[in-house]
Short mmCIF file of C-alpha atoms in Angstrom, two decimals:
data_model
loop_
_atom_site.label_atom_id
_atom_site.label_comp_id
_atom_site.label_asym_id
_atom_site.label_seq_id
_atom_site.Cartn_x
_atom_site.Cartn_y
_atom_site.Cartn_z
CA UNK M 895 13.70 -34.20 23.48
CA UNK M 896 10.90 -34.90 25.76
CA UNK M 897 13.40 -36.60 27.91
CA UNK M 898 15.30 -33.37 28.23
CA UNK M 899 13.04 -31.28 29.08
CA UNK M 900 10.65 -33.50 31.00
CA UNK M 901 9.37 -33.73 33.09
CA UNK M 902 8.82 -29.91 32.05
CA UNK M 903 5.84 -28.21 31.80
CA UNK M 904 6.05 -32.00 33.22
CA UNK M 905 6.11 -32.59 29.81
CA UNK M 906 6.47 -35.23 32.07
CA UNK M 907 5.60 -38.73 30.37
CA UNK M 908 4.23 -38.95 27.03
CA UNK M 909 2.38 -42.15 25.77
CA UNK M 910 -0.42 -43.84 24.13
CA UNK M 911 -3.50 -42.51 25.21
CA UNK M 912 -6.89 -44.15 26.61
CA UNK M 913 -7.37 -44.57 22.43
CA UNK M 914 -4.77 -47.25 22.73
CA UNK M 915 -5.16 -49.28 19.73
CA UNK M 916 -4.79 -45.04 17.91
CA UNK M 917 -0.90 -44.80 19.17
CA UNK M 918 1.14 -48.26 18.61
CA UNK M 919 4.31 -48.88 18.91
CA UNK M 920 7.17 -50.76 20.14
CA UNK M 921 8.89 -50.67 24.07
CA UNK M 922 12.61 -49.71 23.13
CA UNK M 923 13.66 -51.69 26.70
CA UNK M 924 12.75 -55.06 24.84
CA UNK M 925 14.64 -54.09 21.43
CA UNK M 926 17.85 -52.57 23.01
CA UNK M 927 21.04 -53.89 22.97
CA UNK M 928 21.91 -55.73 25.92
CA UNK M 929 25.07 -53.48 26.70
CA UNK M 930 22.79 -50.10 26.85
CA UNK M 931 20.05 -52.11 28.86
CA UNK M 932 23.00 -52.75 31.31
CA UNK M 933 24.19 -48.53 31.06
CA UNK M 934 20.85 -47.57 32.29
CA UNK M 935 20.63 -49.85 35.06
CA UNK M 936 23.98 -48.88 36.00
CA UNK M 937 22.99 -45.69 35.87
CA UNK M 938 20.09 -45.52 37.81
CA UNK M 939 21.56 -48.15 40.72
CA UNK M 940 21.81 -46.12 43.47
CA UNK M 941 19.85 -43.04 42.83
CA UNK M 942 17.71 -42.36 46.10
CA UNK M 943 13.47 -43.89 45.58
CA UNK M 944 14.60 -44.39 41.73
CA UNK M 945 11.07 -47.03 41.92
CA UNK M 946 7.90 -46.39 42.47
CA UNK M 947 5.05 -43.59 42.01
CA UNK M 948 2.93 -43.67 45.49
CA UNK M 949 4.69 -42.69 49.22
CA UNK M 950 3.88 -41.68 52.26
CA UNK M 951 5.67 -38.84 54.06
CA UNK M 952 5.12 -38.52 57.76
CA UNK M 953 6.71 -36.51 60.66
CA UNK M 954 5.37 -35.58 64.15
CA UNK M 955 1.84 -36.37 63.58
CA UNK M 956 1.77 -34.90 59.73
CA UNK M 957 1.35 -37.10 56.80
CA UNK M 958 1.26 -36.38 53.45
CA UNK M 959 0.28 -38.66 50.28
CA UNK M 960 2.95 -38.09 47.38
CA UNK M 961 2.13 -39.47 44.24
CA UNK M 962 3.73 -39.50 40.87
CA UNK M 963 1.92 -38.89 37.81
CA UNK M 964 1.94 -39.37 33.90
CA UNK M 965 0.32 -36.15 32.41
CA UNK M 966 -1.28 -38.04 29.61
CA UNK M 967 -4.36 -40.04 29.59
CA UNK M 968 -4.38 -43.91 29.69
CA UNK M 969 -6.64 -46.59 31.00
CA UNK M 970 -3.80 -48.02 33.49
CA UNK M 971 -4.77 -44.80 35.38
CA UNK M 972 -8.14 -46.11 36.31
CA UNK M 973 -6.74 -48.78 39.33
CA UNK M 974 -4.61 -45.79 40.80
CA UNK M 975 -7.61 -43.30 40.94
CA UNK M 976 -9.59 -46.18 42.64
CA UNK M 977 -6.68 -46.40 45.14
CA UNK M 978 -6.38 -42.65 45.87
CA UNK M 979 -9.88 -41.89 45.99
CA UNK M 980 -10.36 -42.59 49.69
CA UNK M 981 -7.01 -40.82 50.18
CA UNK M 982 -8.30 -37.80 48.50
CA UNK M 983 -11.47 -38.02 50.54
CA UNK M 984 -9.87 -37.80 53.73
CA UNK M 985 -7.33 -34.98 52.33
CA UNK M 986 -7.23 -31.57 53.89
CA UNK M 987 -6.03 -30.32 50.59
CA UNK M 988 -4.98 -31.41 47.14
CA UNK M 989 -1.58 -30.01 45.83
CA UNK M 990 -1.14 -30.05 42.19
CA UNK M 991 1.77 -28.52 39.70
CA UNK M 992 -1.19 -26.35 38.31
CA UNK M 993 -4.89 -26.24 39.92
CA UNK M 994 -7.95 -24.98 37.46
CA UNK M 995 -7.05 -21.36 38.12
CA UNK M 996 -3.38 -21.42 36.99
CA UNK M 997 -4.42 -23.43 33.97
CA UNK M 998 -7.22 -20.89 33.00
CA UNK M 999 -5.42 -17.89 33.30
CA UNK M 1000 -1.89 -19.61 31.49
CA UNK M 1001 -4.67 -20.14 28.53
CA UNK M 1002 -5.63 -16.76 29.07
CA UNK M 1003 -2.33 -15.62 28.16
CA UNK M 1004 -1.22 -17.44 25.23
CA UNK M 1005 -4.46 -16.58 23.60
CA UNK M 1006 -3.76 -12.95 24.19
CA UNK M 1007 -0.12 -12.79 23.80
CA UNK M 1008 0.88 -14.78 20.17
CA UNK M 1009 4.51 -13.47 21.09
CA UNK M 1010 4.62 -16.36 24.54
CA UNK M 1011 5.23 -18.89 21.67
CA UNK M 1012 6.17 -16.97 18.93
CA UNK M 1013 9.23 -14.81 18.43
CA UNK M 1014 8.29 -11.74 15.83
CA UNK M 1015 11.60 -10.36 15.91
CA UNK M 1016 14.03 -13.02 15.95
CA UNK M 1017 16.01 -14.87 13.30
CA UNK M 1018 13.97 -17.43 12.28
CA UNK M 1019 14.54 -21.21 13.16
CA UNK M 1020 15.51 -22.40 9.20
CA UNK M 1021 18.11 -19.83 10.02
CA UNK M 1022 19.02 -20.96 13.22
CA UNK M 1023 18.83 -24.39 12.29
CA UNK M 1024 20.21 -24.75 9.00
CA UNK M 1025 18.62 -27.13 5.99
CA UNK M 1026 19.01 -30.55 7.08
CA UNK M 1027 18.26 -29.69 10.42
CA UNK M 1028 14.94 -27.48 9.45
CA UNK M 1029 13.83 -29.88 7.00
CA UNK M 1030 13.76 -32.76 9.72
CA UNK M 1031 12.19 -30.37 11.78
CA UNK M 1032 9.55 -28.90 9.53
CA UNK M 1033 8.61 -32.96 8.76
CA UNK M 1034 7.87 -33.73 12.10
CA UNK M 1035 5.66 -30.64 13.09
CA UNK M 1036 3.48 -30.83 9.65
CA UNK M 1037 2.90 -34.93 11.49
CA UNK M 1038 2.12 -32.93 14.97
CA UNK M 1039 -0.50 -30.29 12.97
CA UNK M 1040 2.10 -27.12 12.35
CA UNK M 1041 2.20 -26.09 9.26
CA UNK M 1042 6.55 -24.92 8.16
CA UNK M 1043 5.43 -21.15 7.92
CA UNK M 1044 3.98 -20.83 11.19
CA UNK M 1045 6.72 -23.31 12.61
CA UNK M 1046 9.89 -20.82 11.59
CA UNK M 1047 9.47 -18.50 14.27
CA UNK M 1048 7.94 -20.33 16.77
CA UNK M 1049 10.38 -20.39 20.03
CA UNK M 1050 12.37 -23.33 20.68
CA UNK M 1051 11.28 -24.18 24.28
CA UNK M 1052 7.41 -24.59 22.64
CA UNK M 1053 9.04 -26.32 19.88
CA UNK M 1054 10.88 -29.48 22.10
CA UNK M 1055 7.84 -29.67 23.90
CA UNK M 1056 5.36 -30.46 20.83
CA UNK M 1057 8.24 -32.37 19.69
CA UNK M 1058 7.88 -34.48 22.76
CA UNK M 1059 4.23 -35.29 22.06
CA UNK M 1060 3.52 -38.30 19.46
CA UNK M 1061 1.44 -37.15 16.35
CA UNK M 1062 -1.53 -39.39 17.33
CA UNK M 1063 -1.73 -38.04 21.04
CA UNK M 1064 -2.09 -34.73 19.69
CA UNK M 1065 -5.00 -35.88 17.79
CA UNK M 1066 -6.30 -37.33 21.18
CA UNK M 1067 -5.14 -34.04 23.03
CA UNK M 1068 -7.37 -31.99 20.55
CA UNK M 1069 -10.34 -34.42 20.64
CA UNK M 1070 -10.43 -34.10 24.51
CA UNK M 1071 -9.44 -37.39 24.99
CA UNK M 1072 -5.99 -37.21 26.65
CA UNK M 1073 -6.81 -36.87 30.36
CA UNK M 1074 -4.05 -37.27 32.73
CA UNK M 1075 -3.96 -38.67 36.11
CA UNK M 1076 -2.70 -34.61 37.44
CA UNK M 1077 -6.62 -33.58 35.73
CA UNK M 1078 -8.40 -36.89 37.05
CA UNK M 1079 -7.37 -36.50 40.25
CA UNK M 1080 -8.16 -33.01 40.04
CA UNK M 1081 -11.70 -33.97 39.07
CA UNK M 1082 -12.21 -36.27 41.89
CA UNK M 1083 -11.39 -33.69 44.55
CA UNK M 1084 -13.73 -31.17 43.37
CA UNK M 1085 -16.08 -33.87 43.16
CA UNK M 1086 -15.40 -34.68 46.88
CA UNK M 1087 -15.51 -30.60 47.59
CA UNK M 1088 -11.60 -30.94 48.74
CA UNK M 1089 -9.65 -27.52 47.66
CA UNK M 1090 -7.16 -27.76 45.37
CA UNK M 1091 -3.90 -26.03 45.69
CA UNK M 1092 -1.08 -25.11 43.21
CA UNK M 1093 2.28 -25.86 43.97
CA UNK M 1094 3.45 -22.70 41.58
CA UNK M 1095 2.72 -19.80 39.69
CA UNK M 1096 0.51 -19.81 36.39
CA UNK M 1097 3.27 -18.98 34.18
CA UNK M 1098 6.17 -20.77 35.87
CA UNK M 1099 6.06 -22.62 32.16
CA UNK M 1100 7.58 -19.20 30.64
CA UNK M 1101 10.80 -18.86 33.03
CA UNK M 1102 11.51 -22.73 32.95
CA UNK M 1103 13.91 -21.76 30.15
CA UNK M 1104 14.84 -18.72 30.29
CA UNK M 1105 18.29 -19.94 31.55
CA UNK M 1106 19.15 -20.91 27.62
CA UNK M 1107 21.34 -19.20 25.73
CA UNK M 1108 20.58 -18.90 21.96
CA UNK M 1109 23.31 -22.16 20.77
CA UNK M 1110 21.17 -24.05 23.76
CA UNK M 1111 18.00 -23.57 22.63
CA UNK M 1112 19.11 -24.78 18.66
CA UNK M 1113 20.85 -27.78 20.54
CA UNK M 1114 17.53 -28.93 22.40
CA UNK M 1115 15.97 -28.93 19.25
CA UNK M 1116 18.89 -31.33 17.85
CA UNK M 1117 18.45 -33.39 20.61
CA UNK M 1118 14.30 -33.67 19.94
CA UNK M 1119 14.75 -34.51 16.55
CA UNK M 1120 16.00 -38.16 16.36
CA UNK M 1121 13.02 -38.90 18.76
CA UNK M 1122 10.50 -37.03 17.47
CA UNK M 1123 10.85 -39.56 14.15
CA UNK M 1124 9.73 -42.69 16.60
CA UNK M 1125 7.46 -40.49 18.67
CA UNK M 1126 5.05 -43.23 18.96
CA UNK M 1127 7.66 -45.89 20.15
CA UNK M 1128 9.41 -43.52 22.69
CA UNK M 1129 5.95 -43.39 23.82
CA UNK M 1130 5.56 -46.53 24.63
CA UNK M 1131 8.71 -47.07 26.37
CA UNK M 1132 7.95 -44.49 28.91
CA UNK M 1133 5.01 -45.12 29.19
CA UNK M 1134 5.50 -48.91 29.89
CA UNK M 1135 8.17 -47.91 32.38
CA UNK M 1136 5.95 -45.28 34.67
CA UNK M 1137 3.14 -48.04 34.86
CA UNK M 1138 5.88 -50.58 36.41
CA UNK M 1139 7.31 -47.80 38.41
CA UNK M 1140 10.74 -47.55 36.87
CA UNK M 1141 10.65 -43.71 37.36
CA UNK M 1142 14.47 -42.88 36.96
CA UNK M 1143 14.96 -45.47 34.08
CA UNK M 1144 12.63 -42.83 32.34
CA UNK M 1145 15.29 -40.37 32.46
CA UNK M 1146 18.33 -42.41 32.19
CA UNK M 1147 16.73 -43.94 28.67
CA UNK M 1148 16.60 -40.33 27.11
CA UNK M 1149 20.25 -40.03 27.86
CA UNK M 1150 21.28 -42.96 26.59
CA UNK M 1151 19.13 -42.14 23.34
CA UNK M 1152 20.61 -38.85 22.89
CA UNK M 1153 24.47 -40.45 23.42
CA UNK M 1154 23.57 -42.60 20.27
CA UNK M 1155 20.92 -40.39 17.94
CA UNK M 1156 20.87 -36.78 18.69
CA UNK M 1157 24.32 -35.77 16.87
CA UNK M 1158 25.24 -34.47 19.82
CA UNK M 1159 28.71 -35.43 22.30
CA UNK M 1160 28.09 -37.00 25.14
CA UNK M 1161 29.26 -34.13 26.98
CA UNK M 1162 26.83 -32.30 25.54
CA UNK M 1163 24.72 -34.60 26.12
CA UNK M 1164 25.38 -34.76 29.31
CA UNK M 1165 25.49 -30.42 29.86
CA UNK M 1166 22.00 -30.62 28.66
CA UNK M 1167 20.39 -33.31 30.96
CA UNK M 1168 22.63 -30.96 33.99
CA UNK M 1169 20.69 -28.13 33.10
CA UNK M 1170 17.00 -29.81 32.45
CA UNK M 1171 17.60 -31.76 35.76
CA UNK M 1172 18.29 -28.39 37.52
CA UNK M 1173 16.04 -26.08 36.30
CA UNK M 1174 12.73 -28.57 35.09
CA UNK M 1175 12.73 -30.18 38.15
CA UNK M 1176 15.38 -29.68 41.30
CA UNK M 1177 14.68 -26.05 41.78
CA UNK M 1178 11.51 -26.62 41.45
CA UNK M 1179 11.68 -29.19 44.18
CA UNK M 1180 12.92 -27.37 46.43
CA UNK M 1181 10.36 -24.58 46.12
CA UNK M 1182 8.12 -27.39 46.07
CA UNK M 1183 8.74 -28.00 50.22
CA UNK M 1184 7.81 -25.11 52.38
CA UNK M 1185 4.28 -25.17 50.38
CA UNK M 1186 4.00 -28.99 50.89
CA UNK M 1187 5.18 -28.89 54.30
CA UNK M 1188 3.11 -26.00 55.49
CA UNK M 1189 -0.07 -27.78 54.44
CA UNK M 1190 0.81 -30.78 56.03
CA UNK M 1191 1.31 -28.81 59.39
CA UNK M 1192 -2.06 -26.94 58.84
CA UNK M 1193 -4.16 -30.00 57.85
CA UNK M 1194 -2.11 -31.80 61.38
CA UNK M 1195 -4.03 -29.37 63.15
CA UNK M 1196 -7.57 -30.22 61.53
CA UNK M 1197 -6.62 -33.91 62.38
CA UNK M 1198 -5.48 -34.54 58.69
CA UNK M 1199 -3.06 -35.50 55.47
CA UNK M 1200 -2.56 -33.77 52.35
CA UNK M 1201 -1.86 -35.17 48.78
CA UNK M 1202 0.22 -34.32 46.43
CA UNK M 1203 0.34 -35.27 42.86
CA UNK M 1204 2.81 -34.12 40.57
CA UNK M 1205 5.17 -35.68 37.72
CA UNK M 1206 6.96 -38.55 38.62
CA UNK M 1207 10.40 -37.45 37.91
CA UNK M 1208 10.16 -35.46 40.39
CA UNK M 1209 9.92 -37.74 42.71
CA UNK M 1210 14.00 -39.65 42.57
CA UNK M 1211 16.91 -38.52 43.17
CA UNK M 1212 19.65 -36.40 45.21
CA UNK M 1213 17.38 -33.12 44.68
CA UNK M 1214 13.80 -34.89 44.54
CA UNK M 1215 10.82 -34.48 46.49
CA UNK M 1216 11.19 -37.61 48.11
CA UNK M 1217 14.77 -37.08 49.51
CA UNK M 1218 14.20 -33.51 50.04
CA UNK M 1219 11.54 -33.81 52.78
CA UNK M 1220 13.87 -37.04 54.03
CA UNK M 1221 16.00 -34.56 55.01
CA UNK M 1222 14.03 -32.11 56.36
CA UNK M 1223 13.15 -34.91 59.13
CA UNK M 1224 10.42 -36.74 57.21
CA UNK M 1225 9.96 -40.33 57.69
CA UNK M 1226 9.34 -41.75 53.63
CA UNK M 1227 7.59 -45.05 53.08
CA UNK M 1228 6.61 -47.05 49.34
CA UNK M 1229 3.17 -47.24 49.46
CA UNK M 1230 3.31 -49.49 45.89
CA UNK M 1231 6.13 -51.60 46.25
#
């Protein structure tokens, strides 16, 4: 359910890791029948900058560098950091999802408060789940590290995300070895003494889905499951798409997945990808643009641009970044195509 709830937390892309030759697997674009192939094209034709992961926003004199990232780490990242790093030089200001701060003190909190993830008082998820469902479920978190006990009454938000995350990039994430381009670019501007700024609060993780009711939250972890099996493989795809700068395709691919393997209708389906649309990433957006556009106005008067980095599905779309500031009066140019 990565795909649902993407671009959350950014969970945004998940792939093989710089350890390539650790996480293998197959792109599901080449395998596919030719008839879903031609539903996600179809489906993405028309959405507004559905390609590519580097623009340029400008607008009276302001300019801002907007570029799309994949929060995992992965050698393909090495050409784009190259690319940027003259752009971050010359930056006013870096704007990130989550700077060091926000990071430090979200780790802060889930190391003193168990009850973030866990839910003491709840029924537990083999209830809420029932036994085919839990058993599927307890398989593919003992793969991801999490033993069944301490899995029951973990909360289903935390769940879909780990679900989302193939068993050998966890291995990578707890050797160190999973650095996305968000952290590398990070690096480089405190490298280059440029401030980084965070685009939201520390703990905007924790009301990302508080919008669920109780049958949701049991139906996202439906919808994780038939993925979570082929981890590695969904991997791939997504990855493999985000590096040729089919952004949208990303998301259109997880619907068509869950029409065919999550159990689910298509209308549900289809209520689910509504909601993680709106709440993971358009409302987020939009609160997104009056920091963006305020450092852009600031750094105008110092004679400069800002960057921004952020997950790429954020990017596309009616309610994305990219048509957002278009309609604020932003001129928007591909810097990649």
């Amino acid at each position: 359910m990565r795909r649902l709830t993407a671009t959350a937390a950014g969970l945004f892309l998940v792939l093989a890791g710089p350890a390539l030759a650790e996480c293998v697997g197959s792109n599901l674009f080449d395998t596919m029948p030719s008839e879903q192939r031609a539903e996600i094209e179809a489906a993405v034709e028309g959405v507004p900058y559905h390609r590519g992961i580097l623009w340029r926003a400008t607008k009276a004199g302001q300019e801002m560098t907007l570029v799309g990232t994949y929060h995992f780490g992965d050698p393909r990242h090495d050409p784009i950091l190259d690319r940027l790093a003259p752009l971050i030089r010359q930056a006013d200001a870096v704007f990130v999802e989550a700077g060091p701060e926000e990071e430090r003190r979200l780790t802060d909190a889930l190391s003193s408060d168990p009850t973030l993830m866990v839910d003491p008082a709840g029924p537990t998820l083999p209830e809420r789940l029932g036994d085919r469902d839990w058993q599927a479920l307890a398989a593919a978190m003992a793969e991801r590290g999490m033993p069944a006990v301490m899995t029951a009454k973990l909360r289903p938000w935390y769940v879909a995300m780990m679900l989302g995350i193939s068993p050998c990039m966890m291995k990578q994430m707890a050797e160190g070895d999973a650095q996305g381009l968000d952290h590398r670019i990070i690096e480089q501007a405190g490298s280059m003494e440029v401030p980084v700024r965070a685009l939201e609060p520390w703990d905007t993780v924790f009301t990302l889905f508080s919008h669920l009711s109780p049958g949701q939250e049991i139906e996202m972890i439906r919808a994780s499951l038939p993925a979570a099996a082929h981890a590695d493989d969904y991997a791939v795809t997504l990855t493999e798409a985000y590096f040729a700068g089919d952004v949208w395709a990303i998301w259109e691919f997880g619907r068509s997945d869950a029409y065919r393997n999550s159990g689910l209708t298509r209308e549900q389906v289809d209520q689910q990808m509504d909601l993680a649309q709106e709440h993971l990433m358009e409302r987020r957006n939009k609160a997104w643009i009056a920091p963006l556009t305020a450092g852009a106005r600031d750094a105008a008067d110092r004679g400069k641009g800002i960057l921004a980095a952020f997950g790429a599905l954020h990017l596309p779309g009616e309610g994305g970044v990219l048509r957002l500031l278009e309609q604020d009066g932003w001129t928007i140019e591909r810097l990649d195509g």
